[in-house]
PDB file of C-alpha atoms in Angstrom:
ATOM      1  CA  UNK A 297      53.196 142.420  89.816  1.00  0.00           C
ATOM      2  CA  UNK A 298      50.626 140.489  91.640  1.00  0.00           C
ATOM      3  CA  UNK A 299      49.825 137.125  89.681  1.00  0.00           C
ATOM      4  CA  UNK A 300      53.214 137.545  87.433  1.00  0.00           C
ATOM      5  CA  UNK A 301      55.347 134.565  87.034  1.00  0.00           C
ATOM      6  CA  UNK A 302      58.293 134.652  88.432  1.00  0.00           C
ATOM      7  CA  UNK A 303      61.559 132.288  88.856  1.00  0.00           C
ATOM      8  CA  UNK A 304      61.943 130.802  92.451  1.00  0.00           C
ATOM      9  CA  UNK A 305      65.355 130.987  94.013  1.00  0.00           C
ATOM     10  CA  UNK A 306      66.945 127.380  93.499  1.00  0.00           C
ATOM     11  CA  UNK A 307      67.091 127.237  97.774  1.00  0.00           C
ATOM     12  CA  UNK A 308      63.701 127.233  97.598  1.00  0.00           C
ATOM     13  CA  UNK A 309      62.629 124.559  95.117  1.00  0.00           C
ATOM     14  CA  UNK A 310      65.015 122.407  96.945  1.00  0.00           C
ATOM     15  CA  UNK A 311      63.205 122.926 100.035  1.00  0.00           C
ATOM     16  CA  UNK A 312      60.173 122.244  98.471  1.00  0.00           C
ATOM     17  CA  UNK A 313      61.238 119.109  97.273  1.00  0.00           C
ATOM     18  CA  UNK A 314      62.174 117.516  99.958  1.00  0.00           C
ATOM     19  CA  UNK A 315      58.622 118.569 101.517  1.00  0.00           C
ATOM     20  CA  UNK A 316      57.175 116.545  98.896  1.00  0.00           C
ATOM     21  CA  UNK A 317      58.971 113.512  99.069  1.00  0.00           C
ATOM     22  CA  UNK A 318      56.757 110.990  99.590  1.00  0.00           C
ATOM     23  CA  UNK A 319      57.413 108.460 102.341  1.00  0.00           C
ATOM     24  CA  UNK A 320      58.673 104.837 101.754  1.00  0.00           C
ATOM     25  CA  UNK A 321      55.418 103.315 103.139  1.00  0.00           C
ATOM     26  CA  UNK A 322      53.256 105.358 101.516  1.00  0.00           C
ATOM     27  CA  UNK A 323      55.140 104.604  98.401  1.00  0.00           C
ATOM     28  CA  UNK A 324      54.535 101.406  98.247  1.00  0.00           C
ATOM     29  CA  UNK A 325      50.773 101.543  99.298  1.00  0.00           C
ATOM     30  CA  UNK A 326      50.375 103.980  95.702  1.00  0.00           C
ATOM     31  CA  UNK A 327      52.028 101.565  94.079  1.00  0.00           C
ATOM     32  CA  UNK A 328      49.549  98.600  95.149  1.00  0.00           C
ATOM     33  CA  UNK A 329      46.749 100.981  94.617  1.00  0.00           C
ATOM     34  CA  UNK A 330      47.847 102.034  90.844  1.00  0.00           C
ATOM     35  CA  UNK A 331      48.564  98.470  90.230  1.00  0.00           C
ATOM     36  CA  UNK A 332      45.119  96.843  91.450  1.00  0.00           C
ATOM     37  CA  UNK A 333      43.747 100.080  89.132  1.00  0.00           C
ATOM     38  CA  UNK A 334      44.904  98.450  85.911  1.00  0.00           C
ATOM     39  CA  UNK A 335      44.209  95.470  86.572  1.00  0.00           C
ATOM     40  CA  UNK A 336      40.504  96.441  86.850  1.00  0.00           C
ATOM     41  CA  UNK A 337      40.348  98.809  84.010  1.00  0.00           C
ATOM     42  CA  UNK A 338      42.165  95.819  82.254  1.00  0.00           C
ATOM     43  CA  UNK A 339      39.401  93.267  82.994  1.00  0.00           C
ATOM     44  CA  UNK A 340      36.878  96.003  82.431  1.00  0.00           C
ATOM     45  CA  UNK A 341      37.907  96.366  78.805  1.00  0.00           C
ATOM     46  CA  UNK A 342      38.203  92.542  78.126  1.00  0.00           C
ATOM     47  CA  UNK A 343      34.755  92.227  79.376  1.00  0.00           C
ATOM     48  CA  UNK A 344      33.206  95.240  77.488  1.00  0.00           C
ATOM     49  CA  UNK A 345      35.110  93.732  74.402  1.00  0.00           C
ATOM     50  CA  UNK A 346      33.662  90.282  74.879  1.00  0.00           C
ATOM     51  CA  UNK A 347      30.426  92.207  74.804  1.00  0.00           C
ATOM     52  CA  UNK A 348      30.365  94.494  72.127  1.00  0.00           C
ATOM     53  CA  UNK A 349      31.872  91.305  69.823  1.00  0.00           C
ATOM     54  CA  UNK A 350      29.479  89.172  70.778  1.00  0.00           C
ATOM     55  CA  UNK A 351      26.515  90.791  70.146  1.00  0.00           C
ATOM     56  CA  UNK A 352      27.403  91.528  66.347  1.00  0.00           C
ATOM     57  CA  UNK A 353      25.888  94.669  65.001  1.00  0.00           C
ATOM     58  CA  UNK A 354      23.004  94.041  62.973  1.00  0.00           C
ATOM     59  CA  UNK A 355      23.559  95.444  59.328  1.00  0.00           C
ATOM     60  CA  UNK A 356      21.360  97.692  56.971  1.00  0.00           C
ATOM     61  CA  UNK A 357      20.151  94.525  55.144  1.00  0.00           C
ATOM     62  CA  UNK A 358      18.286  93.268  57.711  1.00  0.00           C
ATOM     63  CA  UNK A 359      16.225  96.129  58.443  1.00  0.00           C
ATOM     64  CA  UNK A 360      14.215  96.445  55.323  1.00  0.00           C
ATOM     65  CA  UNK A 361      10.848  97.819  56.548  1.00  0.00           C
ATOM     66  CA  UNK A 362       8.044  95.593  55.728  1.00  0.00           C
ATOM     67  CA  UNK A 363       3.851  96.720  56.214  1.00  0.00           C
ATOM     68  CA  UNK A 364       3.321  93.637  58.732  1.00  0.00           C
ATOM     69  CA  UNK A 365       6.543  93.896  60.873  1.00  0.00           C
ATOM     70  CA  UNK A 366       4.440  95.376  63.883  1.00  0.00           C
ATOM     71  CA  UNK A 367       2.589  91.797  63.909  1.00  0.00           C
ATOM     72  CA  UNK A 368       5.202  89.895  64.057  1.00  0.00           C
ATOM     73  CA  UNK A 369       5.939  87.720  66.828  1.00  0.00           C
ATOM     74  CA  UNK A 370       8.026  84.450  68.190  1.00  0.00           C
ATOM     75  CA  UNK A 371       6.153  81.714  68.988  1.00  0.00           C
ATOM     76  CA  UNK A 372       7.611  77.903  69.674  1.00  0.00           C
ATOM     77  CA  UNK A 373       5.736  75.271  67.259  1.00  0.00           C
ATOM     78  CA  UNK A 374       6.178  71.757  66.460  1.00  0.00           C
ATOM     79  CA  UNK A 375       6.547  70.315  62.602  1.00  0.00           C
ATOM     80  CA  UNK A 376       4.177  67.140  61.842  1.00  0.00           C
ATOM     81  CA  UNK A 377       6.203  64.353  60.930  1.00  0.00           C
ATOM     82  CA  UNK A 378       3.980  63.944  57.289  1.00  0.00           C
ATOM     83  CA  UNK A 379       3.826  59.866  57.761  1.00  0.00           C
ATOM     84  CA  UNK A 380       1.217  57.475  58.934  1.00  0.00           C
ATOM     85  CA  UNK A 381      -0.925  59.264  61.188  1.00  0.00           C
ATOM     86  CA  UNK A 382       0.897  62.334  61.780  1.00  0.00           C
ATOM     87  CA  UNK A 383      -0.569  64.391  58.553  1.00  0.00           C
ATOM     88  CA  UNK A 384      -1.969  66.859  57.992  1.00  0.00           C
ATOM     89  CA  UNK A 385      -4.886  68.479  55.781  1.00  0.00           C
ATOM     90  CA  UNK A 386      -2.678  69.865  53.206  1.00  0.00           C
ATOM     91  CA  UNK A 387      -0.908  66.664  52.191  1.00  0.00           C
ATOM     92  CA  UNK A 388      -2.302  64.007  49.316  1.00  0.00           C
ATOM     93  CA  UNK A 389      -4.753  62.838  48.342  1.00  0.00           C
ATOM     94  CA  UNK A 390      -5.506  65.269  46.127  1.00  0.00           C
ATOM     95  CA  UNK A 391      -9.024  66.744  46.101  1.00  0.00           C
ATOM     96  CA  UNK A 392     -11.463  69.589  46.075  1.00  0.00           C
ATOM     97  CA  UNK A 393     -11.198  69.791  49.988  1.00  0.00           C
ATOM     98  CA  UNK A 394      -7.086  69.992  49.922  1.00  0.00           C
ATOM     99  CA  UNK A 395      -7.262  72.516  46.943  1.00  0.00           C
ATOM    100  CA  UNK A 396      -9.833  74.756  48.965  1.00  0.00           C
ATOM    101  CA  UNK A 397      -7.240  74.158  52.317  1.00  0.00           C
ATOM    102  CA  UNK A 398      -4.358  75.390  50.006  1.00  0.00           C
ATOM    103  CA  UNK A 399      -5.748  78.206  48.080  1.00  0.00           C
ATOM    104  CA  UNK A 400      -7.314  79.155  51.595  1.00  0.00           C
ATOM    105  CA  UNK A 401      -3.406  79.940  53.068  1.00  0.00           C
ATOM    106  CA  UNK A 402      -2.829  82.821  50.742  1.00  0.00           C
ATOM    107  CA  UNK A 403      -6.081  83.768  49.298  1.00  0.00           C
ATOM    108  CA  UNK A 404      -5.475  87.644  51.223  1.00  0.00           C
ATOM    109  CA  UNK A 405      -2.173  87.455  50.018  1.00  0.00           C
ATOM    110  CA  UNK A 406      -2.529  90.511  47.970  1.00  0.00           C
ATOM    111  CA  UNK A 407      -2.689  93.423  49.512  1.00  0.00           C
ATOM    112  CA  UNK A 408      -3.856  97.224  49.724  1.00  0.00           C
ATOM    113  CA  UNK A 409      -1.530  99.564  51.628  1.00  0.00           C
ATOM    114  CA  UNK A 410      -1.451 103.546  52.095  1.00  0.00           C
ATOM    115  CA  UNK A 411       1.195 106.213  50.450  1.00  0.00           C
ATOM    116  CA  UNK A 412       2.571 106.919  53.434  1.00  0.00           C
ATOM    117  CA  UNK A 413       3.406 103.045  54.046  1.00  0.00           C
ATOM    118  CA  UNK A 414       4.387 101.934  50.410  1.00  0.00           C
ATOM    119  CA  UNK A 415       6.818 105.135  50.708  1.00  0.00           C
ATOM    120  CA  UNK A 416       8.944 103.019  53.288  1.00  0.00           C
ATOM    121  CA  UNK A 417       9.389  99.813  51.525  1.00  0.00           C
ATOM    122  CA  UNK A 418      12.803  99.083  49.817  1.00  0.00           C
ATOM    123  CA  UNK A 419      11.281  99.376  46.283  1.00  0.00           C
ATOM    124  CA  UNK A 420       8.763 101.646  44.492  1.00  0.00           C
ATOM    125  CA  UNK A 421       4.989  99.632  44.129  1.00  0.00           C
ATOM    126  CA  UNK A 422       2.241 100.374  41.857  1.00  0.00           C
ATOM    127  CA  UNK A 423      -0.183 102.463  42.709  1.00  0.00           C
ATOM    128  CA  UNK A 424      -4.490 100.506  42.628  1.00  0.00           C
ATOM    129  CA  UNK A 425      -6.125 102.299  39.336  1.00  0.00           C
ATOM    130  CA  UNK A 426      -9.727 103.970  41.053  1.00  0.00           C
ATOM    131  CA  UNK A 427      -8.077 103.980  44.469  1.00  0.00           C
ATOM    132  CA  UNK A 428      -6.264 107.196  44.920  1.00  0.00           C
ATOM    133  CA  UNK A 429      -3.432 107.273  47.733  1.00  0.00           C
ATOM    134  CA  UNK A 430      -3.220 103.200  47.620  1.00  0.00           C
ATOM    135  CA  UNK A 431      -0.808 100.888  46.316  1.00  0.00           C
ATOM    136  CA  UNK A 432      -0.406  97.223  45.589  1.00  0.00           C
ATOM    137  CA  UNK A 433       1.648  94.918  47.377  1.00  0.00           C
ATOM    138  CA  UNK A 434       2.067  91.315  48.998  1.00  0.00           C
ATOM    139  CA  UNK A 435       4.294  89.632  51.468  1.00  0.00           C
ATOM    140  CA  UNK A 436       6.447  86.977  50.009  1.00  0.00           C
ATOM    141  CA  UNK A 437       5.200  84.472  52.420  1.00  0.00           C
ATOM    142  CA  UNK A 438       1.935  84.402  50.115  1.00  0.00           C
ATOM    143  CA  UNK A 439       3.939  84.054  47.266  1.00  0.00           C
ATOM    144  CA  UNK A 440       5.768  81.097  48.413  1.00  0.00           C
ATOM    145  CA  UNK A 441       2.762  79.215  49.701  1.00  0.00           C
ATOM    146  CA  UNK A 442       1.392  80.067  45.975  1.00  0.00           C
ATOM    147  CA  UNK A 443       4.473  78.207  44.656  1.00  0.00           C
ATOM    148  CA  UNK A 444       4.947  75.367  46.830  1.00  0.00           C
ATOM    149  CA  UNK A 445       1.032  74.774  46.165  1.00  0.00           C
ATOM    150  CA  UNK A 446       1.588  74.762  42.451  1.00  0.00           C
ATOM    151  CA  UNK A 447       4.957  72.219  43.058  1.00  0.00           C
ATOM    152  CA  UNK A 448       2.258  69.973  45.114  1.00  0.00           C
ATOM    153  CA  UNK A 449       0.014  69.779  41.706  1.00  0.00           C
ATOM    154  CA  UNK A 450       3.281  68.897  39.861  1.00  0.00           C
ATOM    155  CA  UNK A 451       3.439  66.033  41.495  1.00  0.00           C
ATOM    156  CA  UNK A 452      -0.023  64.494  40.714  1.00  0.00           C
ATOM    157  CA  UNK A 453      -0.083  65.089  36.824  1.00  0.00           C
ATOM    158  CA  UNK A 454      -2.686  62.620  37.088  1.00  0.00           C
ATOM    159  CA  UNK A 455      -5.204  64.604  38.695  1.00  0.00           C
ATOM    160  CA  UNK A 456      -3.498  68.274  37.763  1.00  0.00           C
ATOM    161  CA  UNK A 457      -2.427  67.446  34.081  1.00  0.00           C
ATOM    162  CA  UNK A 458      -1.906  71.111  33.578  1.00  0.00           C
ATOM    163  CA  UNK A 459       1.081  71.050  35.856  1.00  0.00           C
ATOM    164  CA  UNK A 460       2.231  68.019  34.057  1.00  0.00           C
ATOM    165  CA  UNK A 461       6.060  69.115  33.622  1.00  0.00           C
ATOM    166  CA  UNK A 462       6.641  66.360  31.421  1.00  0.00           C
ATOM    167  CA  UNK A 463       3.697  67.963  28.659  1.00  0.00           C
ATOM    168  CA  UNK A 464       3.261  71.395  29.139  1.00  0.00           C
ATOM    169  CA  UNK A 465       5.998  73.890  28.842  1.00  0.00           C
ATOM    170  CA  UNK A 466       4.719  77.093  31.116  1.00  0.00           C
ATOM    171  CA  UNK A 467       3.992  74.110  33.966  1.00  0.00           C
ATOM    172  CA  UNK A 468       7.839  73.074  33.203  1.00  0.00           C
ATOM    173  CA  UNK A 469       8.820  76.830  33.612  1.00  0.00           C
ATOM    174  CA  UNK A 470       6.644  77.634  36.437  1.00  0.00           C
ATOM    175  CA  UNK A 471       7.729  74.990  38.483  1.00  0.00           C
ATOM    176  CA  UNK A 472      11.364  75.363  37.959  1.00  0.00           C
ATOM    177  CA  UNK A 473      10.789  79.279  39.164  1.00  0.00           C
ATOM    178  CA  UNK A 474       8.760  78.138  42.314  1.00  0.00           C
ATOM    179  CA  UNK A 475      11.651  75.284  43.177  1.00  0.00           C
ATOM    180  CA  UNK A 476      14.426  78.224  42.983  1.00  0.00           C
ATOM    181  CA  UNK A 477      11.949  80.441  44.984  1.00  0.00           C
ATOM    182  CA  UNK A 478      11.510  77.757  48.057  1.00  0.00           C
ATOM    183  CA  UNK A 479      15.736  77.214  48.206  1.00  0.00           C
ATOM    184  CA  UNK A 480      16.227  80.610  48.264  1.00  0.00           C
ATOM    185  CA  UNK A 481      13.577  81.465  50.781  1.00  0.00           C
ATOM    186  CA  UNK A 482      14.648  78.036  52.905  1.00  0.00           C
ATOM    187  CA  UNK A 483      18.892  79.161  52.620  1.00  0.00           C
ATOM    188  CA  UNK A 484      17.723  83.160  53.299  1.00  0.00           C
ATOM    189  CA  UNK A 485      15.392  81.983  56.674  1.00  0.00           C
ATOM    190  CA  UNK A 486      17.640  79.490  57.178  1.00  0.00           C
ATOM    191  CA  UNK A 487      16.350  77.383  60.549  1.00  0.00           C
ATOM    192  CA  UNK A 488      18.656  77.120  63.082  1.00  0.00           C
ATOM    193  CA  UNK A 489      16.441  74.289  65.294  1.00  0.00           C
ATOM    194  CA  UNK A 490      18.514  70.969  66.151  1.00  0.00           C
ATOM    195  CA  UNK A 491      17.340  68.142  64.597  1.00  0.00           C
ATOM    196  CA  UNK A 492      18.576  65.016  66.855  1.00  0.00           C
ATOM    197  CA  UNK A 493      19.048  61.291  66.363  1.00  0.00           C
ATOM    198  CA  UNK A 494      18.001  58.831  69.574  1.00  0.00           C
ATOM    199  CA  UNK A 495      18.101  55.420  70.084  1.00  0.00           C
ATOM    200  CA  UNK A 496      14.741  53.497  69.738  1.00  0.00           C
ATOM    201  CA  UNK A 497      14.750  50.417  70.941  1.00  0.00           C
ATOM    202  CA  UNK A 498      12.264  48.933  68.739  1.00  0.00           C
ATOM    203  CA  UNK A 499      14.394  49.369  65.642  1.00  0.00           C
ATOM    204  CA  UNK A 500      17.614  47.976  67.706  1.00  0.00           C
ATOM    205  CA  UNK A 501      18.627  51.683  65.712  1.00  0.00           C
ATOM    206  CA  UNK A 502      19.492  54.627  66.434  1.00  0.00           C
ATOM    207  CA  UNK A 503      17.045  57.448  64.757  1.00  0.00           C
ATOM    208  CA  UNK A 504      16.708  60.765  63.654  1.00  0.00           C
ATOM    209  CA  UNK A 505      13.436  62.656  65.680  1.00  0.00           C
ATOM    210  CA  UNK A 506      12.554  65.649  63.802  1.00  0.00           C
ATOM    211  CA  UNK A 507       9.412  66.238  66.166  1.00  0.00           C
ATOM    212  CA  UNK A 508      11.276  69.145  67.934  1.00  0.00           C
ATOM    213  CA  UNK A 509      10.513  72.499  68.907  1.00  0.00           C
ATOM    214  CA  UNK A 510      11.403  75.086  66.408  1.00  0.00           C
ATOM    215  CA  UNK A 511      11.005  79.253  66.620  1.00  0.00           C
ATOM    216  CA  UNK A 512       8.301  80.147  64.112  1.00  0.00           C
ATOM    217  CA  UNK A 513       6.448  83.587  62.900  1.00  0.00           C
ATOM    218  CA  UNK A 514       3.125  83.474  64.137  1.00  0.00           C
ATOM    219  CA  UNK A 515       1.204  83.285  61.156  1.00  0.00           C
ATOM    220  CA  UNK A 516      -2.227  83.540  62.530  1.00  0.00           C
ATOM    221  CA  UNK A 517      -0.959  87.049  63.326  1.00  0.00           C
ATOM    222  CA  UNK A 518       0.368  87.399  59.684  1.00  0.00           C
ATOM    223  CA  UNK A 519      -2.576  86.018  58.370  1.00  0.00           C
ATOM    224  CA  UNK A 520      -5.055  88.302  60.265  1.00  0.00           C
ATOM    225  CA  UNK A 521      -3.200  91.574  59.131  1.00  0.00           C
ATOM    226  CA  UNK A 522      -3.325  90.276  55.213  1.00  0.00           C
ATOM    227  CA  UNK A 523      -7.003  90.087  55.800  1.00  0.00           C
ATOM    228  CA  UNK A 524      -7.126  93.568  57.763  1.00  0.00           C
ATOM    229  CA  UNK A 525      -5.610  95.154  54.895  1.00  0.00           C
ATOM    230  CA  UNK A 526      -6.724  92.441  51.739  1.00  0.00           C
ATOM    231  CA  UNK A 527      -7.112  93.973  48.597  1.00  0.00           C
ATOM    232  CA  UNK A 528     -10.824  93.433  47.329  1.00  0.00           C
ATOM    233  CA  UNK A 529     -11.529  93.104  44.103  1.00  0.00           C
ATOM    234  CA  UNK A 530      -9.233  92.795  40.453  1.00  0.00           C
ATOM    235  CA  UNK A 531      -6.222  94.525  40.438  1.00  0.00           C
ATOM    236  CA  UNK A 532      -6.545  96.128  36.303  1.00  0.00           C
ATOM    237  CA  UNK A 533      -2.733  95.195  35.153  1.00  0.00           C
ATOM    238  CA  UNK A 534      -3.347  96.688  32.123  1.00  0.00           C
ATOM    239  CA  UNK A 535      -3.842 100.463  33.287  1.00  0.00           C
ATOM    240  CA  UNK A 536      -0.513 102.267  34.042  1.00  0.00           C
ATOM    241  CA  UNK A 537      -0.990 105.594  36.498  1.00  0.00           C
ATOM    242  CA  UNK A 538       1.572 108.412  36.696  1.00  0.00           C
ATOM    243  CA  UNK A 539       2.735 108.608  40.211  1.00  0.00           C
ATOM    244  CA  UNK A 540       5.186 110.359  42.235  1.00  0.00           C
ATOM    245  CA  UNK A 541       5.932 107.642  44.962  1.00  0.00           C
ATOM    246  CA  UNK A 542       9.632 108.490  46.269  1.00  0.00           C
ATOM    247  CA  UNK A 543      10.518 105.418  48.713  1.00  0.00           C
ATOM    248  CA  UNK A 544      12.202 106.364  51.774  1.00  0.00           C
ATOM    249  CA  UNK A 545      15.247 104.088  52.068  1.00  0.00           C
ATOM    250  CA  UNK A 546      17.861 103.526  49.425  1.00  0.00           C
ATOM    251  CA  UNK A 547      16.614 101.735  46.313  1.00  0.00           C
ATOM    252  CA  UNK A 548      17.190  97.667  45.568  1.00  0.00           C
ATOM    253  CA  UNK A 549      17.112  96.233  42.233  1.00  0.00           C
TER     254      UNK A 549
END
């Protein structure tokens, strides 16, 4: 039957096999050729694991959606030193004009943000009493520049004797909240710029010089969208509304 398999007499396999014998030189050339095959594919694969472990897959945790994260952006900055003549206007002596510089840092820090946006934070926020389909919410860079302010009073009881730790109990508590705040913010940002020590001939000593360039947030961009979306107006703690906000990703404590 046409197409049917069928057995081959033994004559002819044998004949067949010696057809396809391969010849001695061409052999050896296959052999060369399968050989410099590995040893690509073998450097291929060292390479593409070099690259796959080096750039280590970011994890869940670090993608928690935040309002502003469209605005953010790297920018290279340089600290003050803080001594002599390289201050600046938020450091002592205390006054009217360095309160007003201070309070001016996070006074949008409070913010007013859609449904549809507080829906894709990590937790569930409040909902604004009178403002249907808005909710309340602030970026924790306000929050820390509220509690490093309030440590900054702390340390001139003098002229702040309501954040006189030493006195007054809710300035003792306060302060020991906004301390645990600013190590846990510094250890979770964690700065990787290299602080480096140089010889100054001057001192006859060798120095630390913490005047180097550091990758920052630009907060002029942060800044502008707290104002863009400020919440105006008191926020009425005291008036709970019914809502039915389900957040997108998975839930934090």
């Amino acid at each position: 039957m046409t197409g049917a398999y069928h057995i081959l007499p033994t004559d002819d396999i044998d004949s067949d096999d010696k057809h396809s014998q391969p010849h001695p030189s061409h052999s050896r050339f296959s052999r060369t050729v399968v050989v410099l095959l590995a040893i690509v594919l073998v450097e291929t694969a060292a390479f593409a694991t070099h690259v796959l472990y080096s750039r280590k897959p970011t994890s869940s945790a670090t993608k928690l959606y935040s309002p502003a994260q469209d605005v953010v952006e790297d920018i290279v900055q340089f600290y003050a030193g803080g001594f002599g003549d390289d201050k600046t206007s938020f450091q002592i002596p205390s006054s009217p004009g360095l309160d007003g510089a201070w309070d001016a840092l996070y006074q949008h820090g409070i913010s007013r943000i859609p449904k549809s946006v507080a829906a894709q934070i990590p937790n569930t926020t409040s909902p604004i009493p009178g403002d249907p389909g808005f909710y309340i919410a602030e970026l924790d860079v306000y929050h820390e520049l509220h509690c490093l302010n309030t440590i900054r009073k702390a340390l001139d009881p003098v002229y702040y004797p309501e954040w006189d730790i030493t006195k007054v109990q809710y300035a003792r508590d306060h302060i020991s909240h906004c301390v645990e705040w600013i190590r846990s913010s510094i250890m979770c940002h964690s700065d990787i710029s290299v602080v480096v020590w140089q010889w100054d001939a001057q001192a006859n000593y060798t120095v630390p010089k913490t005047n180097v360039p550091h990758t920052c947030r630009n907060f002029d961009a942060i800044q502008e969208w707290a104002r863009e979306n400020s919440l105006e107006g008191d926020f009425d703690f005291t008036v709970h509304v019914e809502d039915n906000l389900e957040v997108y990703q998975e839930k934090w404590r």
